[in-house]
Coordinates of C-alpha atoms and ligand atoms in Angstrom, one line a residue:
X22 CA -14.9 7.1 9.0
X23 CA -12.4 6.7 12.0
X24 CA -10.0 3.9 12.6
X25 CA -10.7 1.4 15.2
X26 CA -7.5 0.6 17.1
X27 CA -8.9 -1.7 19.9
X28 CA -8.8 -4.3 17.8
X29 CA -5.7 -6.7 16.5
X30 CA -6.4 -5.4 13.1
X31 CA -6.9 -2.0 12.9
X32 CA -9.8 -0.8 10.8
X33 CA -12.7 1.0 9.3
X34 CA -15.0 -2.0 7.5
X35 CA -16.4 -3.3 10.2
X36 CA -13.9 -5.8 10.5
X37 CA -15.6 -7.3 14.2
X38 CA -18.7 -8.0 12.4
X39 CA -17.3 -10.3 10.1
X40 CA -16.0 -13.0 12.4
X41 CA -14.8 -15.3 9.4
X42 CA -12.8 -13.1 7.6
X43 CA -11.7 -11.7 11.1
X44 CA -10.4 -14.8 11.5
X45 CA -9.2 -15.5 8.2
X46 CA -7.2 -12.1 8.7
X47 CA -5.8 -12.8 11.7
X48 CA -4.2 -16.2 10.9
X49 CA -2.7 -14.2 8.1
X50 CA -1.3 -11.8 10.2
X51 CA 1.7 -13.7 12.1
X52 CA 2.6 -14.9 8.7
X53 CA 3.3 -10.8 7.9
X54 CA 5.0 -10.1 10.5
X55 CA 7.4 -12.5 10.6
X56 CA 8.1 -11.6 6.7
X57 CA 8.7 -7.8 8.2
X58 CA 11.2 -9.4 10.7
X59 CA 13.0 -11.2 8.2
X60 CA 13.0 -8.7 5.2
X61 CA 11.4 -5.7 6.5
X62 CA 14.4 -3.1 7.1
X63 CA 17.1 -3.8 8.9
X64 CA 18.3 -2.5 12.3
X65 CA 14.9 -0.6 12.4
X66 CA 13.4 -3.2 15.7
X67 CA 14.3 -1.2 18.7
X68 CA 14.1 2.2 16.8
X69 CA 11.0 4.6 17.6
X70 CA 10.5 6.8 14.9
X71 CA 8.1 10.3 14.1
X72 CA 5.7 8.5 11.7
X73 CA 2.0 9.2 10.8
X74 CA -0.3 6.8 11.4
X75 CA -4.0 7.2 9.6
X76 CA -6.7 7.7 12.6
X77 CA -9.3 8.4 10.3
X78 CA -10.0 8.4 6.0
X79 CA -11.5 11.9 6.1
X80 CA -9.8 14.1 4.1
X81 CA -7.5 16.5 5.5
X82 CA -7.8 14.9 9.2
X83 CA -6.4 11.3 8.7
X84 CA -2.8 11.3 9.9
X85 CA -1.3 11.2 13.6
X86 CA 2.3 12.4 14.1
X87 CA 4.2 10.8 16.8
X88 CA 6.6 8.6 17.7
X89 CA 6.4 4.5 16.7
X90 CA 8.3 1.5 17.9
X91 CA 9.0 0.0 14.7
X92 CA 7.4 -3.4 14.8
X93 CA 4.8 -2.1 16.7
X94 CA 3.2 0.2 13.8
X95 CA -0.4 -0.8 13.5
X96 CA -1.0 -1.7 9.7
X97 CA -4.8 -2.6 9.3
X98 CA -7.0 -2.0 7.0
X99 CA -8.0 1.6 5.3
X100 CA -11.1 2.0 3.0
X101 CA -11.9 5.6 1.7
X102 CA -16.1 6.8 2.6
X103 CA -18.2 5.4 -0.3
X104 CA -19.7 7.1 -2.5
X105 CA -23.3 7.7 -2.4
X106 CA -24.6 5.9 -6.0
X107 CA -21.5 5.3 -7.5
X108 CA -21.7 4.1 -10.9
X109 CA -19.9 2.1 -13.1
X110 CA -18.3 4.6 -15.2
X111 CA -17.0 3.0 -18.2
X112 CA -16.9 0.1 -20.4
X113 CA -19.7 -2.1 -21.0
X114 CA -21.8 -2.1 -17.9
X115 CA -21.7 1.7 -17.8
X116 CA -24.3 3.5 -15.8
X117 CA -24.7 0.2 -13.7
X118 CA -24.5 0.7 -10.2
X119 CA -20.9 0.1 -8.7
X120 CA -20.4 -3.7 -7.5
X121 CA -20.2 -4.6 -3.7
X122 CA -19.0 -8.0 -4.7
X123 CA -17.1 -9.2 -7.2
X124 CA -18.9 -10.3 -10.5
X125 CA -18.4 -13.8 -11.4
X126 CA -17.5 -13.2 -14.5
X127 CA -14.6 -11.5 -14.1
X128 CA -13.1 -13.2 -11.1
X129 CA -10.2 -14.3 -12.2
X130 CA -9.5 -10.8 -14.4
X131 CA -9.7 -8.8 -11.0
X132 CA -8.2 -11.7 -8.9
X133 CA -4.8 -11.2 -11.3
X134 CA -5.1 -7.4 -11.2
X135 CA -4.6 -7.4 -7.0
X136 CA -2.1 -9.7 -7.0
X137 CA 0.0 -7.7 -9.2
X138 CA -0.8 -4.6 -7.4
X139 CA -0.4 -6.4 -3.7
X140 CA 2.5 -8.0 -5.3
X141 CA 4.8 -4.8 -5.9
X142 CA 4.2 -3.6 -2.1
X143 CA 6.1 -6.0 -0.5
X144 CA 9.1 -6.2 -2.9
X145 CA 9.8 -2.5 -2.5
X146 CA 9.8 -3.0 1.1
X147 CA 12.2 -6.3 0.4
X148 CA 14.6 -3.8 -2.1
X149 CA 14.9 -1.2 0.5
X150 CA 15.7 -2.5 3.4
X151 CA 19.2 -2.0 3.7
X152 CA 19.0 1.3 3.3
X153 CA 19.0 2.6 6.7
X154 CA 21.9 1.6 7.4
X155 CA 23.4 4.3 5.2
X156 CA 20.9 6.8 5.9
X157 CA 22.1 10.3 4.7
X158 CA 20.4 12.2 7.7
X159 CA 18.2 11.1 10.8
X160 CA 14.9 12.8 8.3
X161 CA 15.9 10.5 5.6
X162 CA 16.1 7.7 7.7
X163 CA 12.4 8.7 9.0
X164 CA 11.4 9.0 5.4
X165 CA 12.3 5.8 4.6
X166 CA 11.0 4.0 7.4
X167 CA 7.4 5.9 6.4
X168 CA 7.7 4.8 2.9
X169 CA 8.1 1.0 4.3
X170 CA 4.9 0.6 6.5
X171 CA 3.0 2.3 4.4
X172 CA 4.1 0.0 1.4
X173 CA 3.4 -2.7 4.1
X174 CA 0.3 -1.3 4.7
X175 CA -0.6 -1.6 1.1
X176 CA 0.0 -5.2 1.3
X177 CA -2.1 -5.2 3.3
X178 CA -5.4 -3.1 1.7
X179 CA -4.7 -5.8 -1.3
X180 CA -4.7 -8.8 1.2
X181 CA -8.5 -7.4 2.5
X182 CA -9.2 -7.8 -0.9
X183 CA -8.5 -11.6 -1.5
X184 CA -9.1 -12.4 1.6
X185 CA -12.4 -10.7 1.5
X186 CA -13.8 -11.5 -2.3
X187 CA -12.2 -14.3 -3.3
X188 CA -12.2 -17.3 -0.7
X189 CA -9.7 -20.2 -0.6
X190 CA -7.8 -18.6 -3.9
X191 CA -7.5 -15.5 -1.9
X192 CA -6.2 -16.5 0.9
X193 CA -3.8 -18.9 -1.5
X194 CA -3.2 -15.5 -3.4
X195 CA -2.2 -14.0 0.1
X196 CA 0.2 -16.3 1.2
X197 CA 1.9 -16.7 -1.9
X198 CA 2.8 -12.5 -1.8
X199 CA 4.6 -13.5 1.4
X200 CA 6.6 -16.8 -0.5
X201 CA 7.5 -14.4 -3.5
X202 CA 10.5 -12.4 -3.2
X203 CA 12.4 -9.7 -4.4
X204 CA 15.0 -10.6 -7.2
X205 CA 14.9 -14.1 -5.9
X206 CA 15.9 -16.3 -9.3
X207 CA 13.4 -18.9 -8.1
X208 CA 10.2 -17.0 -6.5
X209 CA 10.7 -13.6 -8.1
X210 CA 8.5 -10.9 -8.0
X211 CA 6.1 -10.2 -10.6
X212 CA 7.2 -7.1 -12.8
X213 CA 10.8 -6.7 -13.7
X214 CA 11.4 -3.3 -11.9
X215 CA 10.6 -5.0 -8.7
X216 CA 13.3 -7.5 -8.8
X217 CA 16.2 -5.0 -9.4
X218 CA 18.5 -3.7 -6.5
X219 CA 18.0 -0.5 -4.7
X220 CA 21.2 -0.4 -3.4
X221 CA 22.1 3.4 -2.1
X222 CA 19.9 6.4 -1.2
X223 CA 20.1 7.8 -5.3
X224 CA 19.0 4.8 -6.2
X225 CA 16.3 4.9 -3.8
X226 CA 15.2 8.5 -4.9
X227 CA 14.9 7.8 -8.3
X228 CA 12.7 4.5 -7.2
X229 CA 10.9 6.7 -5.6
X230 CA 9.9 9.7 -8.3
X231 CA 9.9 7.1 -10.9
X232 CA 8.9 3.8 -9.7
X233 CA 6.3 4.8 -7.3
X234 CA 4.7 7.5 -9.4
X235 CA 4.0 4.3 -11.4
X236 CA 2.2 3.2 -8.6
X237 CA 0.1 6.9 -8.5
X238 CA -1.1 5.9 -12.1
X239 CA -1.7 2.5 -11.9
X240 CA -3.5 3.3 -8.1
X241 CA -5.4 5.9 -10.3
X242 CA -6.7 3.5 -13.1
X243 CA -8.0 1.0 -10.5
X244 CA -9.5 3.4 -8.5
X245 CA -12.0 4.2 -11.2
X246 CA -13.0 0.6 -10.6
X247 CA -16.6 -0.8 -11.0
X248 CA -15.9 -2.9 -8.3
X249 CA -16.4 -0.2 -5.4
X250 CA -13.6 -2.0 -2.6
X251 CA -11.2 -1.9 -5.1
X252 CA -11.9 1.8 -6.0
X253 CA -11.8 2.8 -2.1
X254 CA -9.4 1.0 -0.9
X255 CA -7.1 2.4 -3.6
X256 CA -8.5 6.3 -3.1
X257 CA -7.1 5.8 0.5
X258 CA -3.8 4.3 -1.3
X259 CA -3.0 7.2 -3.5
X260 CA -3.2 9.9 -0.4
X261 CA -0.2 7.7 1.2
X262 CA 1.7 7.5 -1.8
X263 CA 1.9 11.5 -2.1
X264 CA 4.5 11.9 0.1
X265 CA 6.7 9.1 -1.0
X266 CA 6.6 10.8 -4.7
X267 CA 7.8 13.9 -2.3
X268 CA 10.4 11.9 -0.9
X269 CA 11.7 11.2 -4.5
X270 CA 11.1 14.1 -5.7
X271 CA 12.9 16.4 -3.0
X272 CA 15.4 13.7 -2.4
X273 CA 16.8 13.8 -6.4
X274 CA 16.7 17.7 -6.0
X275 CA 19.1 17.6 -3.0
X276 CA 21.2 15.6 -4.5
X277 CA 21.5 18.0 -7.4
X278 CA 21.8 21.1 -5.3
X279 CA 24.3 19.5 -3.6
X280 CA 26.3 19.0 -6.8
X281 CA 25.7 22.3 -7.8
X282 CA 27.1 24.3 -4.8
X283 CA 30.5 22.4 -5.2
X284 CA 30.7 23.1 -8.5
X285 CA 30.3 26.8 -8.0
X286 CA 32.3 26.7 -4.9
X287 CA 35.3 24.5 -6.4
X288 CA 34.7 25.7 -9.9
X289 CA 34.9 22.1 -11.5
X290 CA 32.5 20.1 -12.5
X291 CA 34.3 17.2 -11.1
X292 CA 32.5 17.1 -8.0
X293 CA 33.2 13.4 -6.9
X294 CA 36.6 14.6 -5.4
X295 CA 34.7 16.5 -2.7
X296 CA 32.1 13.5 -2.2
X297 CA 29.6 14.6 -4.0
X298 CA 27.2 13.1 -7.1
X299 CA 28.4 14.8 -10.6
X300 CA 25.3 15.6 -12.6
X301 CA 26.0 13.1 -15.6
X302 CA 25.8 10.2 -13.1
X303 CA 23.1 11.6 -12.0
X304 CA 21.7 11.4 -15.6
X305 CA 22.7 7.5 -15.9
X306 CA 20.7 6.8 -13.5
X307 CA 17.6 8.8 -14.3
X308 CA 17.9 6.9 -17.2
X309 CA 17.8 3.9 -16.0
X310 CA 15.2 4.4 -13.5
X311 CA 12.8 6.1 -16.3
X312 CA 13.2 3.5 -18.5
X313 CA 12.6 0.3 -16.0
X314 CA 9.8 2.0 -15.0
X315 CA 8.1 2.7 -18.2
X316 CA 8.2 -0.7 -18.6
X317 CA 5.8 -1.4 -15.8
X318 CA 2.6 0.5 -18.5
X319 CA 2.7 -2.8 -20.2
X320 CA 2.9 -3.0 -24.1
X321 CA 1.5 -0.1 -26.3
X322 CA -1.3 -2.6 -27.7
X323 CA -2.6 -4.8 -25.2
X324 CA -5.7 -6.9 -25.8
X325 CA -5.4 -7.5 -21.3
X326 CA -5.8 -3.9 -21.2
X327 CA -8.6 -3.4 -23.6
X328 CA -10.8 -6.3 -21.7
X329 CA -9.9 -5.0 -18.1
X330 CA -11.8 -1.2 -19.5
X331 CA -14.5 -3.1 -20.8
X332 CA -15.3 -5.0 -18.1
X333 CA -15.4 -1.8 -15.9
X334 CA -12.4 -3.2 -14.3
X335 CA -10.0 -0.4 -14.6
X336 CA -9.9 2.5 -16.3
X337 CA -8.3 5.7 -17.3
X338 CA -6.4 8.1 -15.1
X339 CA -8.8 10.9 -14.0
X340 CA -11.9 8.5 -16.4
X341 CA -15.0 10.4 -15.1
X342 CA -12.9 13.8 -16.2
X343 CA -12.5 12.8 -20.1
X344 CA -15.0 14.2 -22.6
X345 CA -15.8 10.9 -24.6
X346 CA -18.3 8.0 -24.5
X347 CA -16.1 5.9 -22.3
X348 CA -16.4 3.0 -24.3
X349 CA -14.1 3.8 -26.8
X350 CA -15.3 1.5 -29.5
X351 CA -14.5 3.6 -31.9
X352 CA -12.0 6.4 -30.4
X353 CA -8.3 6.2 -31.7
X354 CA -5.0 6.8 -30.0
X355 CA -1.7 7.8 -31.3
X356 CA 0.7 4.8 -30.4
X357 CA 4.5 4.5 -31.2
X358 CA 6.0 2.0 -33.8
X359 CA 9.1 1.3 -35.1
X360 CA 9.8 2.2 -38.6
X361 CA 12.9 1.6 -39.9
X362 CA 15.5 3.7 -37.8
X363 CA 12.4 6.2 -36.6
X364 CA 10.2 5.7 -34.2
X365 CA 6.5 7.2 -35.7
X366 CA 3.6 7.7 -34.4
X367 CA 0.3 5.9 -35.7
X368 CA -3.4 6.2 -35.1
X369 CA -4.4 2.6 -33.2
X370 CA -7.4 1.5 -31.4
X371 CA -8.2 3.8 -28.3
X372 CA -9.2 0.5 -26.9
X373 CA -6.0 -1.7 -26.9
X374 CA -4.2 1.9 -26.2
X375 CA -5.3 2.5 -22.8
X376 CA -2.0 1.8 -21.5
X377 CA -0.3 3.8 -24.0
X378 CA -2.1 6.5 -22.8
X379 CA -1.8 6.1 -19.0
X380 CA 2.0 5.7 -20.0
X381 CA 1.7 9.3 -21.7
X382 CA 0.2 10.8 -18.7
X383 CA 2.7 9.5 -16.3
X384 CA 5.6 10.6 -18.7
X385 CA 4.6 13.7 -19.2
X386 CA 3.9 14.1 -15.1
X387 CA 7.7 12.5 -14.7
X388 CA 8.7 15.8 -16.9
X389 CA 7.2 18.1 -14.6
X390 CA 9.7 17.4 -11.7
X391 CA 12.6 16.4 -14.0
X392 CA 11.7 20.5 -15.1
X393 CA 11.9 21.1 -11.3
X394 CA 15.5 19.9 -10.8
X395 CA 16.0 21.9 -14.0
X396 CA 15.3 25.1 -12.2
X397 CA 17.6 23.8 -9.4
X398 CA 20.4 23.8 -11.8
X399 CA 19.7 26.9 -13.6
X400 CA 19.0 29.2 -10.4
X401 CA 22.6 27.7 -9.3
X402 CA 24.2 29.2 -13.0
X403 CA 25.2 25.9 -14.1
X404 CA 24.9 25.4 -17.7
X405 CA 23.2 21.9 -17.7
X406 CA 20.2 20.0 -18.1
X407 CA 19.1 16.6 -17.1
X408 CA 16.9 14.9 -20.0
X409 CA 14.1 12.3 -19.8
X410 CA 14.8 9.5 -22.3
X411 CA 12.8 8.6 -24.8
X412 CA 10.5 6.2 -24.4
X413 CA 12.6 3.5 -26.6
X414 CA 15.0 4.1 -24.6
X415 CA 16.9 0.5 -22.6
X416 CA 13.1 -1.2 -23.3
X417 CA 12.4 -4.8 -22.1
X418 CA 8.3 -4.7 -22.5
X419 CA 6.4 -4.1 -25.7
X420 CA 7.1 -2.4 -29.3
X421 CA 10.7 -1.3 -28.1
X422 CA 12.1 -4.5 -26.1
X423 CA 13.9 -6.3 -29.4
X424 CA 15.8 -2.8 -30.6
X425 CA 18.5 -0.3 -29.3
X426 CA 17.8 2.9 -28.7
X427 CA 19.6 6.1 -27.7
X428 CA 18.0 8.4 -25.2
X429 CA 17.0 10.6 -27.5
X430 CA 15.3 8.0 -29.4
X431 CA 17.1 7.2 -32.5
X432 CA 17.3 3.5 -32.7
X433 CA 21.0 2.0 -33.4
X434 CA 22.9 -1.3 -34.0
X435 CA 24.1 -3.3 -31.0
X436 CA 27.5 -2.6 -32.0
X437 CA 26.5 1.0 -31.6
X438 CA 24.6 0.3 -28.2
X439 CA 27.6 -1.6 -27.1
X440 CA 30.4 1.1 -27.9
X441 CA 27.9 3.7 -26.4
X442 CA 25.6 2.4 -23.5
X443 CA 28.0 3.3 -20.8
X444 CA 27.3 7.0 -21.4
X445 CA 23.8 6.2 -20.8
X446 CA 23.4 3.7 -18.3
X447 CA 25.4 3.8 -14.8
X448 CA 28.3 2.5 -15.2
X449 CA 30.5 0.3 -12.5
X450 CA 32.2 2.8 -11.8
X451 CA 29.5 5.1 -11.2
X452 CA 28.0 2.8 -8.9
X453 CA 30.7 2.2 -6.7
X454 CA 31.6 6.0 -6.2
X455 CA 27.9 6.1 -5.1
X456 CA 28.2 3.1 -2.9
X457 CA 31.3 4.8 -1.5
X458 CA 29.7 7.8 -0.5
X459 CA 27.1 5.9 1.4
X460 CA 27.7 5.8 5.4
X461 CA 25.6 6.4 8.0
X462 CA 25.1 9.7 9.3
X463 CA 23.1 9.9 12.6
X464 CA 23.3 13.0 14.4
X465 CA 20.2 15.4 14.5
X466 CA 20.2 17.7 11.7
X467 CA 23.6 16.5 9.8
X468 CA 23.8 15.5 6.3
X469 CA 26.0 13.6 4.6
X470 CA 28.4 15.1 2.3
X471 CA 26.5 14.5 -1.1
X472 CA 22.9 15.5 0.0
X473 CA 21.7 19.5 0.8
X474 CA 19.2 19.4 3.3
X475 CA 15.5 19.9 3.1
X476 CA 13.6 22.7 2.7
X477 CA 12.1 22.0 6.0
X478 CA 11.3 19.1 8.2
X479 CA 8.3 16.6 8.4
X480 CA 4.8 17.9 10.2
X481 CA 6.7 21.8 10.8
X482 CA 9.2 20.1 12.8
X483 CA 13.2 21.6 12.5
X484 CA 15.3 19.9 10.8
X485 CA 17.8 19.4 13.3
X486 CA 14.5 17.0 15.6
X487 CA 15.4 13.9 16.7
X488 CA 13.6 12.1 14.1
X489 CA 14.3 8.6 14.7
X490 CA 15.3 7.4 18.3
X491 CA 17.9 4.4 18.6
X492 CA 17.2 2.2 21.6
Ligands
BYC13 N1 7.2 -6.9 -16.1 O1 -0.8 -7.1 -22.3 P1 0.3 -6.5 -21.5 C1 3.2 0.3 -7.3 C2 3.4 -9.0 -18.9 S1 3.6 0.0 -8.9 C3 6.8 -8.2 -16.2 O2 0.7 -5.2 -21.8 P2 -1.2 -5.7 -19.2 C4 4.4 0.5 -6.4 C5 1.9 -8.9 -18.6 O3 1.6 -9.3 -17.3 C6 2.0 -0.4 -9.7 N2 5.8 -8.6 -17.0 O4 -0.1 -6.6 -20.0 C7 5.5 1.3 -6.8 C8 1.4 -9.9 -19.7 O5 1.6 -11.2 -19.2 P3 0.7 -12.4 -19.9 C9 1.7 -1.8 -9.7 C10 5.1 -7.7 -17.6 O6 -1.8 -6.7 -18.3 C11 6.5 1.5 -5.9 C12 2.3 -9.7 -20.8 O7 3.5 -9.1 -20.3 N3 0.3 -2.0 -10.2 O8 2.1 0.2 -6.9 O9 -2.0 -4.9 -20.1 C13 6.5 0.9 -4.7 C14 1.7 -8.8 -21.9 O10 1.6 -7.5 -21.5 C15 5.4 -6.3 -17.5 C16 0.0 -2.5 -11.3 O11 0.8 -2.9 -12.2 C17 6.4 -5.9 -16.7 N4 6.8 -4.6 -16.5 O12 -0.3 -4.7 -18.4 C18 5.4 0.1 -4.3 C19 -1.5 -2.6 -11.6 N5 4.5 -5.6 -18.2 O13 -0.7 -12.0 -19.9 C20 4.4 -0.1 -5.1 C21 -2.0 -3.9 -12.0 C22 3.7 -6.5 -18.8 O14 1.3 -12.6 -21.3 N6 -1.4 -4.5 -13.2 N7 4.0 -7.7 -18.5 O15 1.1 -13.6 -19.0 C23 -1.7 -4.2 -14.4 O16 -2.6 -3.4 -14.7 C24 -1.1 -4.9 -15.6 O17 -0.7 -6.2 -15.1 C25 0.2 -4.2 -16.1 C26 0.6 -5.0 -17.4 C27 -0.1 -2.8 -16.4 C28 1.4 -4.4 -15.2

């Protein structure tokens, strides 16, 4: 399964043999790149940075190290090796053979599921790209700039898509993800989390962790797809998005170590005096990155979600590995509700839960590195512990988006939520101190004042390498 790069579109389906969609593709294709001029990130054109660029889908082999003129990356189009009789594995057609093309049937169902998913690539790109101009460290700049051709790249797996099932709606689907823009109050984005700012380098961890592991499980769901180019194209997705969860992941951790050692050091916990993140703003904006990305499950009870599984369309994180009848007809699932000032649990239809559940898995996946940062804190002898909200906490989708509730989940009156929210949420204040600390910090293997640096560089290069090269 290697990548052919002789051609304008780089590729593994045969694109050649296809002279239409070739065609189709291409014409596309100027239309992309002038988006990545526009809102693509800024001051990166006459940079060459260390990226990986996929040369083959194989496991293990696919990425090439080495260094990339910006706007001269080569995005193109990735499919994962089929799978010898792949089934449809849940849902009503169940035990059908997987579908080369899409069914009629379901056209528009699956034609609505890419555009959201193609949709969310480009506005990260579009909510990041100032960033680099603040970069914390030459690595983090080259971290960056991976995450945002490979969420252009995505764009791009979910353009093959339209472009390739769905005709003259595609391609109308395809242009349209270039006309839509992040937090612009006329041609938003589609989900809410994707039109909010990501306007410093915390930020843009916690985007990270959070708001792209949603894309893990969401990649996940819809790569147990009965249609078998949406399944492949999204296996090759979810390798990608690995290392941008590592990005977030490692990236929050630094930031805590960081505040850690000059608390020890200074004995204070007032660590914004030597330019550093104190952990309760750290906190606020864990919260507020949990909770915006919670929101991006959908509601607890969704009758969308209960046809998309029973078409075959998408399915359950890790579906083949569950021990039911994957048809769920008559399964139940424990969903939240509100009652009174508690929120309880009840026994619902497995069904209409499906995104209740995928929810559960990604919160209690979130957990595991919120844990991680735990042991940061505690190995550094600092008696506290960052907290994922509850799920009702600062809700704008489903059951939770009409009350207030604290992070610990006890729901309250707005006067309450008003006399308490800036404990919870960032604050003004907290932003600015974190905007203040942002300036750009270019020299090999320095780091700004509020970050520690990695654990060790990208592909077993030193820290200190030249990571991205200014022209
Ligand atoms: N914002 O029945 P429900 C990623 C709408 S991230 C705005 O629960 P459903 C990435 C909903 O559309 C992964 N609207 O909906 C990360 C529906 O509208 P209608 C992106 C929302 O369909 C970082 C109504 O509310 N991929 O890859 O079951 C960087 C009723 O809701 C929101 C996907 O999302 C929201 N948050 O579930 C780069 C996968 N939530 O029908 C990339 C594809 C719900 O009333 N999408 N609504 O007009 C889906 O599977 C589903 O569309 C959702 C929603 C899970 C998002």
């Amino acid at each position: 399964m290697s990548i052919d790069y002789q051609e304008r579109i780089p590729n593994n389906v045969n694109l050649a043999d296809d002279r239409r969609l070739q065609r189709a593709l291409e014409k596309w294709q100027p239309g992309y790149q002038q988006w990545w001029a526009e809102l693509g990130p800024t001051g990166s054109a006459s940079t060459d940075v260390y990226l990986r660029t996929a040369i083959s889908v194989d496991p293990g082999g696919w990425a090439n190290y080495g260094y990339v003129r910006m706007p001269e990356y080569r995005w193109g189009i990735f499919l994962s090796p089929p799978e010898e009789g792949r089934q449809v594995n849940f849902g009503a057609h169940k035990g059908d053979p997987a579908w080369q093309e899409v069914p009629g049937e379901y056209r528009a169902e699956l034609r609505r599921l890419i555009v959201t998913q193609g949709d969310t690539e480009p506005a990260s790109v579009e909510q990041q790209r100032h960033l680099g101009l603040t970069c914390p460290s030459l690595y983090d700049l080259r971290n960056l700039f991976q995450v945002n051709v490979e969420e252009g790249r995505h764009l791009w797996a979910m353009v093959y898509l339209l472009h390739a099932h769905f005709g003259r709606d595609g391609r109308e689907e395809a242009e349209a993800m270039l006309e839509r823009h992040s937090g612009d109050p006329d041609k938003p984005r589609i989900l809410h989390a994707f039109n909010e700012a990501t306007p410093d380098w915390l930020s843009f961890f916690m985007f990270t962790f959070f708001t792209d592991r949603d894309g893990k499980y969401q990649l996940a769901s819809l790569a147990e797809s009965g249609l078998d180019p949406l399944s492949r194209t999204c296996r090759f997705m979810l390798t990608e998005e690995a290392h941008h969860m590592f990005v977030g992941e490692t990236g929050v951790q630094r930031v805590v170590q960081r505040a850690c050692e000059l608390m020890k050091e200074h004995r204070t916990d007032d660590v914004r005096r030597y330019g550093a993140i104190d952990l309760p703003t750290i906190q606020r904006y864990l919260n507020f990155h949990f909770s915006v990305s919670v929101d991006l499950f959908g509601q607890e009870l969704s009758t969308n979600a209960a046809n998309y599984f029973t078409m075959g369309l998408k399915g359950r994180f890790r579906e083949t590995r569950i021990e039911d009848d994957h048809l769920l007809e008559n399964s139940m699932y424990q969903v939240p509700e509100i009652r009174g000032e508690k929120v309880v649990f009840t026994e619902q239809s497995a069904l209409t839960a499906v995104n209740e559940r995928l929810r559960d898995d990604y919160i209690r996946d979130c957990q595991r590195g919120v844990d991680k940062w735990n042991r940061t804190i505690r190995d550094a002898g600092i008696d506290f512990e960052l907290i994922l909200p509850h799920r009702a906490f600062h809700r704008n989708i489903g059951t939770f988006a009409d009350i207030k509730a604290t992070p610990d989940g006890r729901i309250v009156t707005e006067a309450e939520w008003d006399h308490h929210h800036a404990d919870w949420l960032p604050t003004e204040d907290d932003k600015a101190h974190v905007v203040s600390l942002m300036a750009a910090v270019t020299e090999p293997g320095k780091m700004a004042s509020w970050i520690a640096p990695p654990a060790k560089g990208i592909n077993g290069q030193p820290r200190e390498f030249e990571y991205v090269r200014f022209n």
